[in-house]
Amino acid sequence: METQRLDQELTWSWGHRPRSEAMAPPPPLAASTPLLHGEFGSYPDPSLRLALTLTPQALHIQKLRPKPEARPRGGLVLLTEVSGCCTLRSCNPSDSAAYFCIYTYPRGRRKGRRKATHTFQADGAATYEENRAEAQRWATALTCLLRGLPLPGDGEITSRLLPRPPRLLLLVNPFGGRGLAWQWCKNHVLPMISEAGLSFNLIQTERQNHARELVQGLSLSEWDGIVTLSGDGLLYEVLNGLLDRPDWEEAVKTPVGILPCGSGNALAGAVNQHGGFKPALGIDLLLNCSLLLCRGGSHPLDLLSVTLASGSRCFSFLSVAWGFVSDVDIQSERFRALGSARFTLCTVLGLATLHTYRGRLSYLPATVEPASPTPAHGLPRAKSELTLAPAPAPPVAHSPLHRSVSDLPLPLPQPAMMSPGSPEPLPSLSLNGGGPELAGDWGGAGDAPLSPDPLVPSSPGSPKAALLSPIIEGAPETPASSEFLPPTPDGDPVAVSPGGPLDHLLPPLGTPLPPGWVTLEGDFVLMLAISPSHLGADLVAAPHARFDDGLVHLCWVRGGISRTALLRLFLAMEHGSHFSLGCPQLCYAPARAFRLEPLTPRGVLTVDGEQVEYGPLQAQVHPGLGTLLTGPPGHSVREP
């Protein structure tokens, strides 16, 4: 009975629940409401006495001795900057004090995040058991606030309030981000996840479509989320792999997350904005998204079902592009060693050889218009001349693929860490959800080192205590109708998903469209159909878009725009202000479905940055089909 209650609380925090089930969040507390208050010593200097006050948004620290502070300086720890906490005990049996440690990543003077550790000594009682209970009370309350778990109004705060640690499958593309993805993972992501007390297994992908094949063989009930550490391409593989399973209706509900370790980090930029952080790039963006992941919380994610000229389907979480954007995306592959700078270089090259493309764009307008990106400027509309009742597309049978992967445990070799002047080695960093690294807490010679004192002991079903179900091995099964498109001009086949829901709004490609559609024909410089707000980590293409607004946001630029005007649009897109420029060639429309028919014989089409076959395509939004690990939404109110 206790296990069932804890799992229910876990689903509230991490969002992995049946869609029909509704759980009301706890009533909101004022930002300055004191939840806990007490006096503690500081570690490693126990003579420094501190008064701690915990509120729903921050931990306030005030020095009491040796010299009290009338106005605390630097004594505010925002929970948005906390990755996790833990309780510790001294290795000296005569020490009756207990300890709890908080791991934070505040911004420095140069705006970059740096790790800071705060360790507090609970020593107000005569016995260790009483001091331990007080340390665990604070650590439990802080963990509940971080993960969005309700605190009892007048009840006792004990570690029984905490569920088992969430279990995450981490998929790392070691070649992402100019080959830095694996280094960033080891140096930044894994320590933070361990500090948060999350359980995980980590697998490195070895080739294109490896992640797609891998998720088809997973026992998804054993995982609370799948997180990719790469660019947007790896998540594209994961989502299409989930939708290619025979049980796709349940599989696609598995929460997925992204930690930006690649060149194209558009979805991470949208997650960063949703979390209330300022725009960031590189390591700062990675740390922001890691902090949000550590706190848990998910959000429904719209997915776009894209039907290609051959009749194959794939699912998009990001964008469909034609023209200038897709040209830059694919041409930049030649300069992948430059990282994100490759997009800037190819944008400049694309402006120098600006092309226009003849085509026809049709779309089904949204029933309810979203807030206009620029109320001061009207956007053009057109009337459709094509009318015919749609016919539903027939379902396509498929067969899953399976590849062998490594299973738990996955230890990484690490050198032994020794504290200065201490004869005992420090605890190693556990890569499967164990205690975090404590090297920053040592005081030096003569101080007894501390050891982890976990709040929630490992349960028999946790990944650390027992191996999970193995992932099925075997050669990939090739169905009669191939799951891969014809090779792209580069020779690499592009995986598509024949599973997933039917597109009830779309007639078959090549047949007339039903009434109510808008059709435009002419010369285009670019056409972009985007679901989230960001086209890149620093490009806000649809600033008003939300993860679950049920819309695809169509942006296109007509022919006749000058190179200077187009450059000005992309520069303004860094702040999401391009619609306010009043450019007559820039058009926008929210839609539920669209069809694109290129009339130029040659060109490039991309789905989520991946090149697909060139020709007519159409797409429909499936609202809230997926689930995205976003962390809690950001708050504009900050404590003084």
XYZ file of C-alpha atoms in Angstrom:
640
model
C 0.000 0.000 0.000
C 2.863 2.349 0.838
C 4.574 1.596 -2.486
C 1.400 2.387 -4.381
C 1.049 5.757 -2.628
C 4.663 6.685 -3.359
C 4.324 5.798 -7.045
C 1.217 7.957 -7.297
C 3.130 10.916 -5.860
C 5.944 10.238 -8.297
C 3.589 10.477 -11.254
C 2.420 13.897 -10.065
C 5.997 15.109 -10.021
C 7.183 13.567 -13.304
C 3.958 13.567 -15.291
C 3.951 9.906 -16.416
C 0.274 9.088 -15.965
C -2.775 8.123 -18.011
C -4.135 11.121 -19.876
C -7.627 10.653 -18.423
C -6.353 10.897 -14.861
C -6.397 14.353 -13.313
C -4.562 15.199 -10.114
C -4.986 18.620 -8.574
C -1.764 20.329 -7.478
C -1.474 21.521 -3.886
C -2.757 25.010 -3.159
C -0.106 27.624 -3.992
C 1.869 29.225 -1.198
C 3.031 32.818 -1.135
C 6.650 33.195 -2.226
C 7.690 34.528 1.183
C 5.725 32.053 3.354
C 8.178 30.537 5.898
C 7.997 26.768 5.857
C 10.910 25.930 8.137
C 13.177 27.991 10.389
C 16.117 26.883 12.525
C 19.678 27.443 13.701
C 22.573 25.406 12.322
C 26.313 25.273 12.293
C 28.344 25.649 9.138
C 30.634 22.974 7.740
C 33.625 22.873 7.850
C 33.660 25.860 10.270
C 31.282 24.836 13.121
C 31.957 28.104 14.986
C 29.932 29.924 12.333
C 26.261 29.837 13.377
C 23.550 30.389 10.803
C 19.810 31.024 10.862
C 18.053 29.239 7.983
C 14.570 30.027 6.695
C 13.019 27.953 3.907
C 10.293 29.487 1.714
C 8.617 28.033 -1.402
C 11.105 29.836 -3.656
C 14.364 30.207 -1.724
C 16.520 29.311 1.249
C 17.469 32.393 3.301
C 20.790 32.211 5.180
C 21.679 34.734 7.896
C 24.889 34.716 9.951
C 24.328 34.807 13.742
C 27.848 34.310 15.128
C 30.564 35.372 15.523
C 29.216 38.686 14.165
C 25.483 38.924 13.442
C 24.384 40.449 10.144
C 21.750 43.154 10.235
C 21.283 42.781 6.474
C 22.333 39.389 5.092
C 24.669 39.610 2.106
C 24.710 36.791 -0.394
C 22.518 34.694 1.876
C 19.759 33.892 -0.619
C 19.735 30.522 -2.389
C 17.049 30.463 -5.092
C 15.499 27.030 -5.579
C 15.664 27.556 -9.349
C 19.450 27.277 -8.951
C 19.426 24.125 -6.786
C 20.071 20.716 -8.359
C 19.474 18.669 -5.211
C 20.393 17.966 -1.624
C 21.430 15.071 0.575
C 21.979 14.172 4.223
C 25.402 13.205 5.566
C 26.935 11.805 8.719
C 30.383 12.011 10.175
C 32.705 9.019 9.991
C 33.759 9.889 13.552
C 31.540 7.802 15.892
C 31.820 10.417 18.662
C 30.277 13.152 16.497
C 26.563 13.386 17.352
C 25.865 16.034 14.707
C 24.093 15.312 11.436
C 24.585 17.223 8.205
C 22.646 18.158 5.113
C 24.164 19.484 1.930
C 22.655 21.639 -0.848
C 24.093 21.771 -4.368
C 23.541 25.052 -6.195
C 24.553 26.581 -9.528
C 24.309 30.369 -9.130
C 25.304 32.800 -11.836
C 28.693 34.405 -11.406
C 29.742 37.937 -12.217
C 30.452 36.878 -15.784
C 26.891 35.463 -16.039
C 28.100 31.867 -16.224
C 26.883 29.260 -13.723
C 29.339 27.825 -11.222
C 28.736 25.046 -8.738
C 28.530 26.008 -5.057
C 27.988 23.610 -2.166
C 26.412 24.563 1.169
C 26.768 22.081 4.036
C 24.930 22.688 7.314
C 25.475 20.998 10.677
C 22.423 19.978 12.713
C 23.686 19.841 16.308
C 20.880 21.230 18.452
C 20.067 17.880 20.100
C 22.137 15.641 22.352
C 21.831 12.465 20.249
C 22.666 11.705 16.662
C 19.213 10.233 16.019
C 17.496 13.520 16.896
C 19.938 15.576 14.871
C 19.551 13.183 11.947
C 15.779 13.563 12.063
C 16.164 17.355 11.894
C 18.605 17.184 8.959
C 16.300 14.804 7.120
C 13.314 17.063 7.807
C 15.023 19.958 6.051
C 16.348 17.833 3.200
C 12.915 16.265 2.685
C 11.132 19.624 2.636
C 13.645 21.023 0.166
C 13.377 17.959 -2.095
C 9.562 18.178 -2.083
C 9.732 21.825 -3.129
C 12.204 21.037 -5.902
C 10.110 18.206 -7.341
C 6.703 19.823 -6.937
C 5.513 17.389 -4.260
C 2.960 18.663 -1.713
C 4.077 19.291 1.852
C 1.663 18.388 4.665
C -0.107 21.416 6.095
C 0.254 20.559 9.770
C 1.704 17.066 9.492
C 5.186 15.832 10.229
C 7.784 16.187 7.486
C 9.640 12.888 7.180
C 11.448 11.075 4.404
C 8.337 8.911 3.931
C 6.941 11.783 1.859
C 9.552 11.108 -0.827
C 8.855 8.576 -3.595
C 11.456 6.312 -5.080
C 13.982 8.135 -7.272
C 12.772 8.569 -10.864
C 14.454 6.195 -13.299
C 15.855 7.791 -16.450
C 17.395 6.296 -19.569
C 20.087 8.648 -20.886
C 21.040 8.365 -24.565
C 24.252 10.170 -25.490
C 25.493 10.923 -28.973
C 29.261 11.084 -28.300
C 29.841 12.885 -31.611
C 27.441 15.752 -30.854
C 28.625 19.297 -30.241
C 31.942 18.983 -32.127
C 32.607 15.760 -30.215
C 32.212 17.454 -26.809
C 28.910 15.798 -25.881
C 30.486 12.956 -23.924
C 32.842 15.294 -22.067
C 29.958 17.633 -21.171
C 27.937 14.657 -20.039
C 30.655 13.424 -17.668
C 31.674 16.823 -16.346
C 28.287 18.496 -15.941
C 25.196 16.334 -16.485
C 26.058 13.202 -14.523
C 27.181 15.071 -11.388
C 23.979 17.135 -11.372
C 21.745 14.102 -11.857
C 23.536 12.324 -9.027
C 23.126 15.390 -6.814
C 19.396 15.297 -7.536
C 19.234 11.640 -6.456
C 17.929 10.388 -9.812
C 18.516 6.799 -10.937
C 19.683 6.321 -14.487
C 21.273 4.132 -17.093
C 23.459 5.670 -19.758
C 23.963 4.390 -23.295
C 26.098 5.847 -26.077
C 24.595 5.707 -29.550
C 26.851 4.289 -32.211
C 25.278 5.219 -35.541
C 22.408 6.966 -37.250
C 18.974 5.589 -36.209
C 20.548 3.621 -33.328
C 18.334 5.400 -30.781
C 15.248 4.709 -32.887
C 15.995 0.999 -32.983
C 16.914 0.945 -29.299
C 13.663 2.361 -27.925
C 11.682 -0.214 -29.890
C 13.103 -2.965 -27.664
C 12.752 -1.239 -24.294
C 10.503 -2.337 -21.469
C 9.109 1.157 -21.062
C 7.285 0.427 -17.808
C 10.676 0.320 -16.061
C 11.539 3.907 -17.003
C 10.074 7.231 -15.961
C 11.661 9.087 -18.853
C 14.061 8.932 -21.801
C 16.519 11.820 -22.038
C 18.748 12.537 -25.027
C 22.104 14.282 -24.712
C 22.776 15.620 -28.178
C 21.154 17.977 -30.651
C 17.569 17.798 -31.861
C 18.277 14.864 -34.191
C 18.572 12.233 -31.451
C 15.195 13.122 -29.951
C 13.708 12.889 -33.452
C 14.913 9.274 -33.574
C 13.513 8.491 -30.114
C 10.034 9.869 -30.803
C 9.753 8.123 -34.161
C 10.970 4.897 -32.572
C 8.287 5.107 -29.876
C 5.604 5.704 -32.500
C 6.854 2.747 -34.529
C 6.176 0.269 -31.710
C 3.092 -1.994 -31.789
C 2.063 -0.389 -28.467
C 2.678 3.152 -29.760
C -0.409 4.578 -28.045
C 1.103 3.877 -24.615
C 4.741 4.159 -25.683
C 4.401 7.740 -26.913
C 3.213 8.792 -23.442
C 6.680 8.032 -22.073
C 8.140 11.403 -21.035
C 11.103 12.428 -23.149
C 13.640 15.118 -22.385
C 16.552 16.823 -24.077
C 19.843 18.118 -22.711
C 21.591 20.255 -25.351
C 24.939 18.783 -26.322
C 24.728 19.293 -30.083
C 24.846 22.042 -32.693
C 21.103 22.461 -33.197
C 19.413 22.944 -29.811
C 16.074 24.470 -30.756
C 13.859 22.488 -28.399
C 16.272 23.072 -25.526
C 16.006 26.799 -26.206
C 12.213 26.530 -25.886
C 12.534 24.496 -22.666
C 14.947 27.101 -21.304
C 12.431 29.861 -22.026
C 9.556 27.839 -20.532
C 11.613 27.437 -17.351
C 11.912 31.189 -16.944
C 15.644 31.429 -17.687
C 17.222 34.081 -19.846
C 18.415 33.034 -23.333
C 21.609 31.001 -23.121
C 24.010 29.051 -25.306
C 26.588 26.316 -24.827
C 27.367 25.198 -21.287
C 24.994 27.734 -19.746
C 22.065 26.338 -21.761
C 23.059 22.805 -20.773
C 23.210 23.696 -17.068
C 19.847 25.480 -17.231
C 18.163 22.492 -18.845
C 19.880 20.094 -16.427
C 18.550 22.094 -13.470
C 15.033 21.866 -14.907
C 15.401 18.119 -15.471
C 16.554 17.610 -11.875
C 13.369 19.262 -10.617
C 11.071 17.022 -12.658
C 7.768 18.011 -14.180
C 6.433 17.439 -17.668
C 4.220 19.072 -20.260
C 2.108 17.724 -23.142
C 3.914 18.016 -26.464
C 2.241 18.491 -29.837
C 3.605 16.276 -32.591
C 3.317 16.874 -36.319
C 2.568 13.879 -38.550
C 4.323 14.492 -41.893
C 3.305 12.479 -44.967
C 5.956 12.504 -47.692
C 5.672 12.123 -51.451
C 6.265 8.361 -51.311
C 3.390 7.946 -48.830
C 5.693 7.317 -45.866
C 5.151 9.167 -42.593
C 7.447 10.605 -39.979
C 6.691 12.588 -36.827
C 8.100 16.010 -36.085
C 8.371 17.838 -32.771
C 10.152 20.851 -34.231
C 9.783 22.038 -37.820
C 9.314 21.372 -41.506
C 11.426 23.686 -43.678
C 11.773 24.466 -47.372
C 13.922 27.045 -49.092
C 16.489 29.204 -47.344
C 16.233 27.562 -43.899
C 16.525 23.983 -45.172
C 19.332 24.970 -47.574
C 21.354 26.448 -44.705
C 20.623 23.439 -42.482
C 21.842 20.841 -44.967
C 24.747 22.845 -46.389
C 26.048 23.400 -42.856
C 26.635 19.657 -42.474
C 29.902 20.156 -44.358
C 31.092 22.426 -41.541
C 29.918 20.354 -38.565
C 33.337 20.701 -36.947
C 32.541 24.387 -36.380
C 29.655 23.573 -34.056
C 26.812 26.096 -33.963
C 28.968 28.594 -35.873
C 28.339 26.513 -38.999
C 24.799 27.912 -39.208
C 26.092 31.491 -39.129
C 28.623 30.750 -41.857
C 26.072 29.076 -44.125
C 23.547 31.849 -43.520
C 26.066 34.341 -44.878
C 26.820 32.059 -47.850
C 23.091 31.587 -48.461
C 22.492 35.324 -48.498
C 25.222 35.722 -51.092
C 23.460 33.249 -53.424
C 19.840 33.914 -52.490
C 17.362 31.702 -54.353
C 13.592 31.754 -54.775
C 11.417 28.679 -55.166
C 8.086 28.352 -56.934
C 5.497 26.453 -54.915
C 1.979 26.090 -53.583
C 1.191 26.301 -49.863
C -2.227 25.277 -48.536
C -3.297 25.213 -44.905
C -6.304 24.604 -42.684
C -6.575 27.718 -40.504
C -6.801 27.320 -36.753
C -10.350 27.527 -35.400
C -9.183 29.823 -32.604
C -6.536 32.348 -33.533
C -3.675 32.678 -31.003
C -2.428 36.008 -29.768
C -1.029 37.830 -32.775
C 2.743 38.190 -32.735
C 2.329 41.831 -33.790
C -1.180 43.273 -33.452
C -0.070 46.397 -35.284
C 0.633 44.595 -38.542
C -1.943 42.508 -40.392
C -0.790 39.319 -42.085
C -2.070 38.320 -45.542
C -4.749 35.694 -45.994
C -6.112 33.979 -49.096
C -9.124 31.909 -50.093
C -8.956 28.305 -51.227
C -10.323 27.339 -54.647
C -9.969 23.597 -54.071
C -12.946 21.687 -52.636
C -13.416 17.942 -52.156
C -14.277 15.704 -49.201
C -11.189 14.097 -47.634
C -10.612 10.361 -47.506
C -8.743 8.921 -44.509
C -5.315 7.500 -45.182
C -5.141 3.713 -44.691
C -3.116 2.412 -41.734
C 0.294 0.987 -42.542
C 1.596 -2.209 -40.944
C 5.092 -2.187 -39.515
C 7.608 -4.377 -37.797
C 9.892 -3.135 -35.011
C 13.660 -3.179 -35.178
C 15.923 -4.326 -32.362
C 19.601 -3.785 -31.655
C 21.794 -4.902 -28.813
C 22.814 -2.320 -26.247
C 24.623 -2.380 -22.946
C 22.618 -2.886 -19.758
C 23.058 -1.820 -16.126
C 25.396 -1.161 -14.451
C 27.468 1.253 -16.561
C 30.342 2.457 -14.359
C 32.778 4.958 -15.752
C 36.447 4.761 -14.787
C 37.334 7.596 -12.422
C 40.565 8.365 -10.611
C 40.494 8.068 -6.845
C 39.725 11.459 -5.319
C 41.524 12.443 -2.164
C 40.834 15.463 -0.001
C 43.838 17.650 0.860
C 45.486 16.353 4.023
C 42.911 13.605 4.568
C 44.074 9.979 4.783
C 40.688 8.661 3.587
C 39.567 8.735 -0.059
C 36.481 10.717 -0.967
C 33.416 8.871 -2.225
C 33.503 8.284 -5.965
C 30.861 9.788 -8.175
C 28.183 7.165 -8.688
C 26.825 7.033 -12.217
C 23.696 5.076 -11.364
C 21.912 7.407 -9.002
C 24.096 7.061 -5.917
C 25.500 9.683 -3.592
C 26.963 12.836 -5.138
C 30.584 13.884 -5.012
C 31.472 15.566 -1.729
C 34.934 16.881 -2.513
C 33.877 20.488 -1.961
C 32.866 19.816 1.657
C 36.171 18.759 3.128
C 37.849 21.110 5.565
C 41.366 19.701 5.581
C 43.622 17.860 8.006
C 42.021 16.861 11.298
C 38.429 17.021 10.085
C 36.606 13.734 9.927
C 35.171 13.192 6.414
C 31.423 12.833 5.928
C 29.614 9.975 4.271
C 26.224 9.885 2.519
C 23.207 9.115 4.667
C 20.431 8.556 2.091
C 16.915 9.793 2.731
C 15.284 6.989 0.749
C 17.087 3.613 0.769
C 17.288 1.807 -2.557
C 14.245 -0.355 -3.151
C 14.551 -3.883 -4.564
C 13.070 -2.663 -7.838
C 15.480 0.215 -8.374
C 18.017 0.010 -11.206
C 20.880 0.192 -8.716
C 19.658 -2.824 -6.777
C 18.742 -5.088 -9.667
C 19.278 -5.326 -13.386
C 16.451 -4.152 -15.568
C 14.932 -6.242 -18.307
C 17.508 -6.691 -21.074
C 16.959 -4.877 -24.352
C 16.199 -7.331 -27.108
C 19.080 -8.275 -29.356
C 18.874 -9.384 -32.925
C 19.203 -8.320 -36.513
C 16.717 -5.750 -37.691
C 13.611 -7.167 -39.286
C 12.842 -5.588 -42.656
C 9.106 -5.385 -43.319
C 7.607 -5.775 -46.749
C 6.994 -2.021 -46.951
C 10.364 -0.544 -46.093
C 10.550 1.750 -43.069
C 13.220 3.829 -44.763
C 12.852 6.384 -47.494
C 14.943 6.243 -50.644
C 18.441 7.508 -49.936
C 18.958 11.258 -49.781
C 21.500 12.851 -52.133
C 24.127 12.136 -49.468
C 23.334 8.432 -49.610
C 21.903 8.026 -46.088
C 18.379 6.584 -45.762
C 16.015 8.597 -43.579
C 13.923 6.623 -41.106
C 10.185 7.191 -41.104
C 7.401 5.984 -38.817
C 4.487 4.018 -40.268
C 2.773 3.819 -36.842
C 0.918 6.502 -34.937
C -2.557 8.014 -35.178
C -4.462 8.534 -38.412
C -4.452 11.966 -40.043
C -8.183 12.598 -40.139
C -7.794 16.161 -41.447
C -5.777 15.217 -44.526
C -6.944 13.713 -47.822
C -4.399 11.606 -49.708
C -1.604 13.539 -51.359
C -2.441 14.444 -54.935
C -6.188 14.757 -54.330
C -8.072 18.052 -53.959
C -8.365 19.645 -50.550
C -11.672 19.990 -48.693
C -13.478 23.325 -48.171
C -12.095 25.751 -45.623
C -8.467 25.495 -46.681
C -6.420 28.513 -47.759
C -4.177 28.154 -50.824
C -1.287 30.405 -51.863
C 0.881 30.003 -54.969
C 3.921 32.022 -55.891
C 7.649 32.490 -55.382
C 8.989 31.767 -51.900
C 12.366 32.459 -50.345
C 11.523 30.176 -47.441
C 8.631 28.320 -45.830
C 8.811 27.226 -42.213
C 6.238 25.185 -40.313
C 7.247 25.196 -36.643
C 5.644 23.748 -33.512
C 7.603 25.189 -30.517
C 8.795 28.755 -30.184
C 12.444 28.252 -31.144
C 14.112 27.423 -34.450
C 17.514 27.439 -32.730
C 18.798 27.981 -29.234
C 19.034 31.687 -30.039
C 16.354 31.969 -32.753
C 12.764 32.596 -31.593
C 10.753 32.015 -34.759
C 7.293 31.820 -33.115
C 7.562 33.726 -29.828
C 3.899 33.145 -28.935
C 3.985 29.362 -29.515
C 3.477 26.848 -26.714
C 4.328 23.163 -26.477
C 0.652 22.172 -26.428
C -1.220 24.921 -28.276
C -2.474 22.423 -30.876
C -1.105 24.552 -33.728
C 1.564 24.491 -36.373
C 2.892 28.001 -36.911
C 3.451 28.730 -40.608
C 5.950 31.445 -41.485
C 6.958 32.196 -45.037
C 8.897 34.851 -46.898
C 7.768 35.737 -50.421
C 10.117 36.447 -53.277
C 11.252 40.011 -53.785
C 12.844 40.518 -50.381
C 16.315 42.045 -50.411
C 19.310 40.377 -48.830
C 19.552 43.198 -46.311
C 15.910 42.826 -45.283
C 16.253 39.045 -44.917
C 19.367 39.457 -42.775
C 17.512 41.985 -40.658
C 14.721 39.447 -40.113
C 17.120 36.790 -38.821
C 18.913 39.249 -36.566
C 15.559 40.318 -35.084
C 14.585 36.648 -34.689
C 17.231 36.337 -31.969
C 14.857 38.349 -29.775
C 11.599 37.172 -31.362
C 10.911 40.674 -32.696
C 11.014 39.941 -36.452
C 7.240 40.323 -36.865
C 7.407 43.872 -35.525
C 9.654 44.980 -38.413
C 6.655 45.283 -40.709
C 8.379 43.422 -43.554
C 5.768 43.063 -46.354
C 7.255 39.782 -47.606
C 7.056 38.093 -44.172
C 3.753 36.252 -43.640
C 2.359 34.156 -40.810
C -0.639 31.883 -40.223
C -1.564 29.473 -37.415
C -2.885 26.185 -38.759
C -4.014 22.698 -37.820
C -2.750 21.097 -41.030
C -0.957 22.134 -44.202
C 0.169 20.895 -47.600
C 3.304 22.048 -49.416
C 3.761 21.393 -53.137
C 7.136 22.523 -54.484
C 6.876 23.455 -58.168
C 10.611 24.029 -58.569
C 12.183 20.776 -59.827
C 15.110 20.825 -57.379
C 15.330 21.815 -53.743
C 15.777 20.658 -50.155
C 13.119 19.680 -47.623
C 13.905 19.009 -43.968
C 11.943 17.618 -41.043
C 13.461 18.537 -37.661
C 16.684 19.351 -39.466
C 16.857 15.951 -41.199
C 16.729 15.921 -45.009
C 13.793 14.009 -46.489
C 12.788 13.192 -50.049
C 11.969 16.201 -52.192
C 8.415 16.531 -53.411
C 4.901 17.289 -52.162
C 4.245 16.732 -48.467
C 1.462 17.392 -46.010
C 1.209 17.420 -42.245
C -1.304 17.509 -39.404
C -0.910 18.496 -35.755
C -1.751 15.862 -33.138
C -2.235 17.924 -29.970
C -0.529 16.657 -26.827
C 0.440 13.332 -28.391
C 3.824 13.285 -26.666
C 5.082 14.238 -23.207
C 8.103 16.499 -22.717
C 10.194 16.766 -19.547
C 10.357 20.525 -19.092
C 10.738 21.088 -15.370
C 8.436 23.573 -13.654
C 7.324 26.690 -15.543
C 9.303 29.811 -14.805
C 8.136 32.573 -12.492
C 8.675 36.232 -13.223
C 8.559 37.126 -9.524
C 11.898 36.878 -7.739
C 12.446 37.234 -4.042
C 14.301 40.331 -2.869
